[in-house]
Short mmCIF file of C-alpha atoms in Angstrom, two decimals:
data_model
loop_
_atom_site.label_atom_id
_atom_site.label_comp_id
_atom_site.label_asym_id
_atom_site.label_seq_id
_atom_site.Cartn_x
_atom_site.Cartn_y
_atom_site.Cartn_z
CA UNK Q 248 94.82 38.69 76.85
CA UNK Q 249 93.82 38.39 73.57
CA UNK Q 250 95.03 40.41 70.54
CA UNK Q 251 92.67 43.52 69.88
CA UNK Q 252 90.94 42.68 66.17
CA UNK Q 253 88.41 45.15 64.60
CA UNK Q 254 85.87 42.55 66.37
CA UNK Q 255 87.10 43.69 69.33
CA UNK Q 256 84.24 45.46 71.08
CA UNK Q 257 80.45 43.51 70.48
CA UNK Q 258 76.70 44.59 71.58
CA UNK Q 259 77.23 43.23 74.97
CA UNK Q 260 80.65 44.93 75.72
CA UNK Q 261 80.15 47.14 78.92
CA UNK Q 262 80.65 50.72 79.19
CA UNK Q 263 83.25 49.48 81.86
CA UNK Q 264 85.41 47.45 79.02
CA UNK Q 265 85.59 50.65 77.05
CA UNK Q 266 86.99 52.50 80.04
CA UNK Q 267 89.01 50.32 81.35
CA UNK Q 268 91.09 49.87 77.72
CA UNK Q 269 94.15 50.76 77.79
CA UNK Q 270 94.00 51.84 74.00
CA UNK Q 271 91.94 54.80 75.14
CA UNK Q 272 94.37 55.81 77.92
CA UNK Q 273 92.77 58.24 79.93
CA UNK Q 274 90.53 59.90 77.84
CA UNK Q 275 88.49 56.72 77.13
CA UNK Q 276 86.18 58.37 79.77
CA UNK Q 277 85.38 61.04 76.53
CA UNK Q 278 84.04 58.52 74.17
CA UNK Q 279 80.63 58.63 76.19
CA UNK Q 280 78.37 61.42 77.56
CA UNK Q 281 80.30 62.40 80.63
CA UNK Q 282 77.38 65.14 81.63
CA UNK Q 283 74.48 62.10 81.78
CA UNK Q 284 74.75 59.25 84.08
CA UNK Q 285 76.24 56.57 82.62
CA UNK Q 286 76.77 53.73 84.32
CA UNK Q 287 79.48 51.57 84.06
CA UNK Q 288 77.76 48.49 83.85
CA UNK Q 289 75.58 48.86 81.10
CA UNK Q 290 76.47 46.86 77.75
CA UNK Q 291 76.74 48.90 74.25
CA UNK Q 292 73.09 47.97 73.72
CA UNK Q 293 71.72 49.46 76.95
CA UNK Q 294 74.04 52.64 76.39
CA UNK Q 295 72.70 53.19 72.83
CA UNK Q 296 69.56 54.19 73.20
CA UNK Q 297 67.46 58.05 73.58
CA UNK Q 298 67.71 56.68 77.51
CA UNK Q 299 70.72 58.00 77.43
CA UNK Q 300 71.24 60.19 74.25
CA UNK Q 301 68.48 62.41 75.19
CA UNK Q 302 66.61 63.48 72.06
CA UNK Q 303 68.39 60.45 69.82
CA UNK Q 304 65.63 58.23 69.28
CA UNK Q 305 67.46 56.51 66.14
CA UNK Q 306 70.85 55.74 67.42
CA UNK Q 307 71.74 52.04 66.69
CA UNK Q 308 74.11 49.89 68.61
CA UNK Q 309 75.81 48.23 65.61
CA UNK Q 310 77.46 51.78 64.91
CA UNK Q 311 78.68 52.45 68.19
CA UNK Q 312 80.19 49.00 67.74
CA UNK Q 313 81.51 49.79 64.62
CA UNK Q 314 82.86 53.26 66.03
CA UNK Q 315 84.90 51.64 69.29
CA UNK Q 316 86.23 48.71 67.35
CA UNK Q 317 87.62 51.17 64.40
CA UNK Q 318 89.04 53.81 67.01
CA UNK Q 319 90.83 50.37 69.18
CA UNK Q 320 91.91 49.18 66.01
CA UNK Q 321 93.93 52.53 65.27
CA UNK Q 322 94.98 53.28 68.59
CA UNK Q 323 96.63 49.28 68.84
CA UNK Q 324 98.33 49.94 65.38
CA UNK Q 325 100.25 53.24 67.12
CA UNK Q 326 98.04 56.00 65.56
CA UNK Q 327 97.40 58.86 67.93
CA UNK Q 328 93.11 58.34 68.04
CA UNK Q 329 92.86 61.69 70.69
CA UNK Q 330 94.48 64.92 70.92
CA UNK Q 331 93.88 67.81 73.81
CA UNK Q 332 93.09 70.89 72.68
CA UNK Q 333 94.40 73.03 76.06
CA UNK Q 334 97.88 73.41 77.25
CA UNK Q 335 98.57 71.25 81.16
CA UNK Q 336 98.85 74.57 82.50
CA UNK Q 337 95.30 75.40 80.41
CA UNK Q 338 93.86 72.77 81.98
CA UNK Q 339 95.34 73.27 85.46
CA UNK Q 340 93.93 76.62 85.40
CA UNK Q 341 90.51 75.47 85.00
CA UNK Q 342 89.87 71.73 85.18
CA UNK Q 343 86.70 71.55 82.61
CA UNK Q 344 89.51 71.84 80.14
CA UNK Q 345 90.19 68.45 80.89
CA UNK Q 346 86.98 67.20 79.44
CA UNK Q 347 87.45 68.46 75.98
CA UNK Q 348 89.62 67.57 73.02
CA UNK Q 349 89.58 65.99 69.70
CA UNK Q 350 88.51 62.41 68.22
CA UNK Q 351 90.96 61.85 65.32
CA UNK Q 352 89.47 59.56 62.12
CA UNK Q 353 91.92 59.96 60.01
CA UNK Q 354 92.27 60.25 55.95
CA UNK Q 355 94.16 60.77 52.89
CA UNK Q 356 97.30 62.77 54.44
CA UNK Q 357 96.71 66.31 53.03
CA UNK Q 358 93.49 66.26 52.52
CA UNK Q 359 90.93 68.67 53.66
CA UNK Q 360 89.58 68.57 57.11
CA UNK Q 361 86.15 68.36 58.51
CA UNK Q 362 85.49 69.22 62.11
CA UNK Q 363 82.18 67.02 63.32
CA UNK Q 364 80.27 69.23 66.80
CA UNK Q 365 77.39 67.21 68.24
CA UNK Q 366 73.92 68.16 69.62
CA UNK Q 367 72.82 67.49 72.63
CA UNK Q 368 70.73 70.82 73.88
CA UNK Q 369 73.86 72.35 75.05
CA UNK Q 370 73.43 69.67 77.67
CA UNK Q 371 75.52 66.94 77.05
CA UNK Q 372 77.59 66.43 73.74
CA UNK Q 373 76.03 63.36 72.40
CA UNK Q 374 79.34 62.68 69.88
CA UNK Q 375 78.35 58.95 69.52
CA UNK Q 376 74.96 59.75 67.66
CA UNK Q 377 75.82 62.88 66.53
CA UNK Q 378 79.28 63.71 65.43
CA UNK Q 379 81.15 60.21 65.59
CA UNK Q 380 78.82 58.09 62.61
CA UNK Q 381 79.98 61.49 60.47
CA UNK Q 382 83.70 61.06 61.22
CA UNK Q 383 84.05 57.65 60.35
CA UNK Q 384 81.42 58.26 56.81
CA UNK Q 385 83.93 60.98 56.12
CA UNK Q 386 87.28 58.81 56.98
CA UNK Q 387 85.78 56.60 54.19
CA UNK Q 388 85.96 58.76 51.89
CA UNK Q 389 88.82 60.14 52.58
CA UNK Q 390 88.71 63.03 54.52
CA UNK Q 391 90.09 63.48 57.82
CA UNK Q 392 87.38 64.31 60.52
CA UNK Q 393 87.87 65.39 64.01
CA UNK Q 394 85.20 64.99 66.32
CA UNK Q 395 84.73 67.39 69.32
CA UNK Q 396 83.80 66.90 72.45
CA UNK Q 397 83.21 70.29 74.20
CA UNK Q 398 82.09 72.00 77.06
CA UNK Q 399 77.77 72.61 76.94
CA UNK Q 400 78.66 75.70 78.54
CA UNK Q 401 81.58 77.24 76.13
CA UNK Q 402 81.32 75.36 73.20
CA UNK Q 403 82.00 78.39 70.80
CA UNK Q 404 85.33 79.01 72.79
CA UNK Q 405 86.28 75.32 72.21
CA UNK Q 406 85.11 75.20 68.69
CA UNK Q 407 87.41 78.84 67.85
CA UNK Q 408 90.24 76.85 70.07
CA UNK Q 409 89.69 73.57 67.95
CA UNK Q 410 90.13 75.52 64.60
CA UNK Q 411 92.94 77.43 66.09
CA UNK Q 412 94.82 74.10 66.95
CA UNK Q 413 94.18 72.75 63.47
CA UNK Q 414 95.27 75.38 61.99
CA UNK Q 415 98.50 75.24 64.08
CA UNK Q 416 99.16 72.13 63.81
CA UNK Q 417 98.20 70.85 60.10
CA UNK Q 418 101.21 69.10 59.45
CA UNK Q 419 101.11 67.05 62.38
CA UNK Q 420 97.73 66.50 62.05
CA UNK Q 421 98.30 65.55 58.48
CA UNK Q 422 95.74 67.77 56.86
CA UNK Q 423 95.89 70.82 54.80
CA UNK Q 424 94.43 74.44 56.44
CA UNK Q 425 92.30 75.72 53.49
CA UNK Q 426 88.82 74.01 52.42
CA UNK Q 427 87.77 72.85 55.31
CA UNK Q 428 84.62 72.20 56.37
CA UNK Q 429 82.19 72.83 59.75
CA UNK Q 430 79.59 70.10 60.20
CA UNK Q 431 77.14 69.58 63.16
CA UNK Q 432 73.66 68.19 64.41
CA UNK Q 433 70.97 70.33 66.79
CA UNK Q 434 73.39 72.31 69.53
CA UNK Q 435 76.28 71.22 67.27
CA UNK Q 436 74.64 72.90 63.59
CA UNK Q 437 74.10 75.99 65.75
CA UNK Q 438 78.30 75.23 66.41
CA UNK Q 439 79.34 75.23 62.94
CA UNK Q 440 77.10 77.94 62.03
CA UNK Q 441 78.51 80.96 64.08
CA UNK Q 442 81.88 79.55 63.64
CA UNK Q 443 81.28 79.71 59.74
CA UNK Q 444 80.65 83.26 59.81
CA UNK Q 445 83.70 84.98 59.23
CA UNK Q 446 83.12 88.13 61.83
CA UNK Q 447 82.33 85.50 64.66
CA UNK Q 448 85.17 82.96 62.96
CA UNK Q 449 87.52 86.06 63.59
CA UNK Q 450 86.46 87.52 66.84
CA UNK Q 451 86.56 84.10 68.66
CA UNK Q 452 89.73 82.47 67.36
CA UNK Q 453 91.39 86.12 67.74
CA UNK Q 454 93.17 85.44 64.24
CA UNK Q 455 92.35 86.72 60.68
CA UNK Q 456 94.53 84.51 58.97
CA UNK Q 457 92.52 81.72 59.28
CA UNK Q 458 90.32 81.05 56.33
CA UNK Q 459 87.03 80.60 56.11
CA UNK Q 460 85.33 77.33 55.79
CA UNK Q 461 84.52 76.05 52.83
CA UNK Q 462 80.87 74.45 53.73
CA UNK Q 463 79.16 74.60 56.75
CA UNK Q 464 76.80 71.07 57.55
CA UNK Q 465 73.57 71.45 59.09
CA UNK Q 466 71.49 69.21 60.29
CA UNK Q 467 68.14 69.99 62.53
CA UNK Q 468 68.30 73.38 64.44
CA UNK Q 469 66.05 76.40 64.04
CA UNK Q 470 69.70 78.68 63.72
CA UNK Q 471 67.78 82.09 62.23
CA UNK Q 472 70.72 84.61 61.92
CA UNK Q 473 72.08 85.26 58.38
CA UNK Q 474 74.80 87.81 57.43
CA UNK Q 475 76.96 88.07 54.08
CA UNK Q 476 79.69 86.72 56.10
CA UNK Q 477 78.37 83.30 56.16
CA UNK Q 478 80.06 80.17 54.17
CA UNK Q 479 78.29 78.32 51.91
CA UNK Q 480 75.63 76.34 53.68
CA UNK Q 481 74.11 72.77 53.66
CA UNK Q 482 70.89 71.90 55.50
CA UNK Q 483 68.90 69.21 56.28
CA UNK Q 484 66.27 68.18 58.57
CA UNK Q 485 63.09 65.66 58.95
CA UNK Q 486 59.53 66.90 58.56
CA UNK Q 487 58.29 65.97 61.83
CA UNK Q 488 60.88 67.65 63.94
CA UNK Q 489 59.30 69.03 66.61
CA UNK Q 490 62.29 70.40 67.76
CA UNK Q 491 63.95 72.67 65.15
CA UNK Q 492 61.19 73.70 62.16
CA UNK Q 493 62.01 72.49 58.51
CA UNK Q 494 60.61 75.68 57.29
CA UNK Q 495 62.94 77.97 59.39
CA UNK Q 496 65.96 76.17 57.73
CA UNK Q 497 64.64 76.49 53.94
CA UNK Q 498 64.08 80.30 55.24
CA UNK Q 499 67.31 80.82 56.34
CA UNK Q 500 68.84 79.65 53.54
CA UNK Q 501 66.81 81.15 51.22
CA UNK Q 502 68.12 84.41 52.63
CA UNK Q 503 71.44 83.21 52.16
CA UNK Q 504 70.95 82.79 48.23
CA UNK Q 505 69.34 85.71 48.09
CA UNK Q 506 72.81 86.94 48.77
CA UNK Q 507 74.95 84.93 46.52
CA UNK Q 508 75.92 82.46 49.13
CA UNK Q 509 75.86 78.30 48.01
CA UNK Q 510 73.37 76.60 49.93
CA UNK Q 511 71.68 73.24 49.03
CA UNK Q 512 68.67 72.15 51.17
CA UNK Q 513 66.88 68.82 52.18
CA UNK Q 514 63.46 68.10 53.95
CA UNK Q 515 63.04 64.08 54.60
CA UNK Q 516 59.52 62.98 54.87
CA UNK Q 517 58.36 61.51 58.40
CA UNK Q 518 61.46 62.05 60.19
CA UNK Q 519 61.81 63.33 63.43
CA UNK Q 520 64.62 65.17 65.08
CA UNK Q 521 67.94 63.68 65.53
CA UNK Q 522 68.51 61.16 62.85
CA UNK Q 523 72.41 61.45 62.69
CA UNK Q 524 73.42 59.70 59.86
CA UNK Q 525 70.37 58.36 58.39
CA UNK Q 526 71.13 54.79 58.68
CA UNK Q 527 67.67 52.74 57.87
CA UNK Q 528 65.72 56.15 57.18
CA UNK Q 529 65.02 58.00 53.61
CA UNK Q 530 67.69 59.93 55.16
CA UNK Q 531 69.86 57.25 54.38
CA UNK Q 532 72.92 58.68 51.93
CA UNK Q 533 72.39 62.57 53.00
CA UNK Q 534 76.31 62.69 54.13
CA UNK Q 535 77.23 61.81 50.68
CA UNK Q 536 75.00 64.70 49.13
CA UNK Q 537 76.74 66.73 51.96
CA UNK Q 538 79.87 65.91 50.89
CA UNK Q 539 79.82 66.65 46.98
CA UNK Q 540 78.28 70.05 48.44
CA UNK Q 541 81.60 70.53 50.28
CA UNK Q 542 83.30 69.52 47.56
CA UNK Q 543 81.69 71.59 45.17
CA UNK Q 544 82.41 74.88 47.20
CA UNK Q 545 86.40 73.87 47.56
CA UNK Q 546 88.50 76.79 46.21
CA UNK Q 547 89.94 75.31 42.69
CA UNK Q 548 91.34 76.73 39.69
CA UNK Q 549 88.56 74.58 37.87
CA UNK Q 550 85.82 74.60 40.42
CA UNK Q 551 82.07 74.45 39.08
CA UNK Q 552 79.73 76.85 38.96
CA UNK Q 553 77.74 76.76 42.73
CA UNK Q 554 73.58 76.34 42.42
CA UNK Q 555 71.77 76.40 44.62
CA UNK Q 556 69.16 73.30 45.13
CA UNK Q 557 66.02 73.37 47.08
CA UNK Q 558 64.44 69.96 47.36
CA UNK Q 559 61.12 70.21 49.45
#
């Protein structure tokens, strides 16, 4: 066989070489939809397309490349790419548990955390498009990102369990508890949303000890509800979603300022919904934007004063 290399997966890999890896163990099945019919046969190039990421007309087959070869590249070298977030006996009890858990791209050791929830219309959890291009932009720049994959029909218990594990197990993880952030696309902003409100943060995790996030990450969902327990919010969306309104986000966040709470919001000209990380689009560099918004809202002794930026 030949040795793994970070050119290890191409365009016309199959879904079957991914599967069959034996970096990805048994949870190699998790890297792809595993609510959609996917067939094994299909190369990375079929597989990457709104065919099969329903609503994801911009996903782009060089990036799920990029994504497989960096997580078999880590996994080869010994690091632990995938952790469950249920007990044996959890997922004994009730066997969907199996199909969850945790995408690891991994950071500066200590620093903050971001946990990445993609759309998919409560569905399908379309992490390749959706939550997986965010991980890796934010393992770049140093920040450890975990990417869910959840059930479509709990994902706000699996999201309270996933910030419940993190918070348990930091150290191991290699990431510090406070300033983290909540980040997600469609189904997945809607996610990070409730989760970022501290009464819902509370009554689903079952534990007031755990902090609030930092920043919550929006992209493209008409989320309406607003409280003064919500974290400091970042939005963005396309102008031709026909999906989730533009001008439902600016008005949601409007409401938020109106209450004191950071938010910084984006509207990109001609796009539609779905764009992920913007690769090719005026979208193109949002996560970065996103990411001195988290950064800016990280509790410091000399933190800056928070605006709030509304860029039509």
């Amino acid at each position: 066989m030949t040795e793994p290399t970070d050119n290890y997966y191409t365009s016309q890999s199959t879904v079957a070489d991914v599967l069959t890896d034996r970096a990805f163990g048994d949870f190699g099945r998790l890297l792809f939809p595993v609510d959609r019919n996917v067939s094994p046969s299909l190369t990375l190039a079929q597989v990457s397309t709104s065919a099969v990421y329903m609503w994801y007309p911009y996903i782009r087959v060089e990036k799920t490349v990029e994504i497989l070869n960096y997580l078999h590249s880590q996994a080869v070298k010994g690091e632990q790419i995938f952790y469950n977030i249920y007990s044996p006996e959890e997922m004994a009890a009730d066997p969907s548990k199996e199909y969850t858990g945790i995408f690891v791209f991994r950071g500066k050791s200590g620093s903050p955390y971001a946990i990445t929830n993609a759309g998919g219309g409560f569905a399908y959890v379309g992490a390749m498009h959706d939550s997986f291009p965010h991980s890796l932009e934010l393992c770049k720049a140093g920040y450890t990102a975990l990417a869910l994959i959840y059930r479509p029909d709990d994902p706000y218990r699996d999201l309270a369990r996933v910030i419940s594990f993190i918070s348990e197990n930091a150290n191991m993880l290699g990431v510090s508890k406070d300033n983290y952030s909540l980040w997600g696309g469609s189904a997945g902003a809607r996610m990070a949303a409730t989760l970022g409100n501290r009464a819902y943060l509370y009554q689903l995790t079952g534990d007031t000890g755990i902090p609030l996030p930092a920043a919550v990450i929006m992209q493209y969902t008409g989320y309406s509800y607003v409280s003064e327990f919500d974290s400091p919010t970042y939005n963005c969306v396309g102008s031709n979603d026909g999906i989730a309104s533009w001008r439902t986000m600016q008005r949601r966040l409007q409401q938020l300022a109106a209450m004191g709470i950071p938010t910084e919001f984006h509207v990109y000209e001609g796009l539609g919904h779905g764009f992920g990380i913007g690769t090719g689009t005026v979208a193109e560099g949002w996560v970065k934007d996103a990411i001195r918004f988290w950064e800016a809202n990280m509790t410091t002794d000399d933190n800056a004063e928070v605006h709030n930026v509304y860029l039509p």
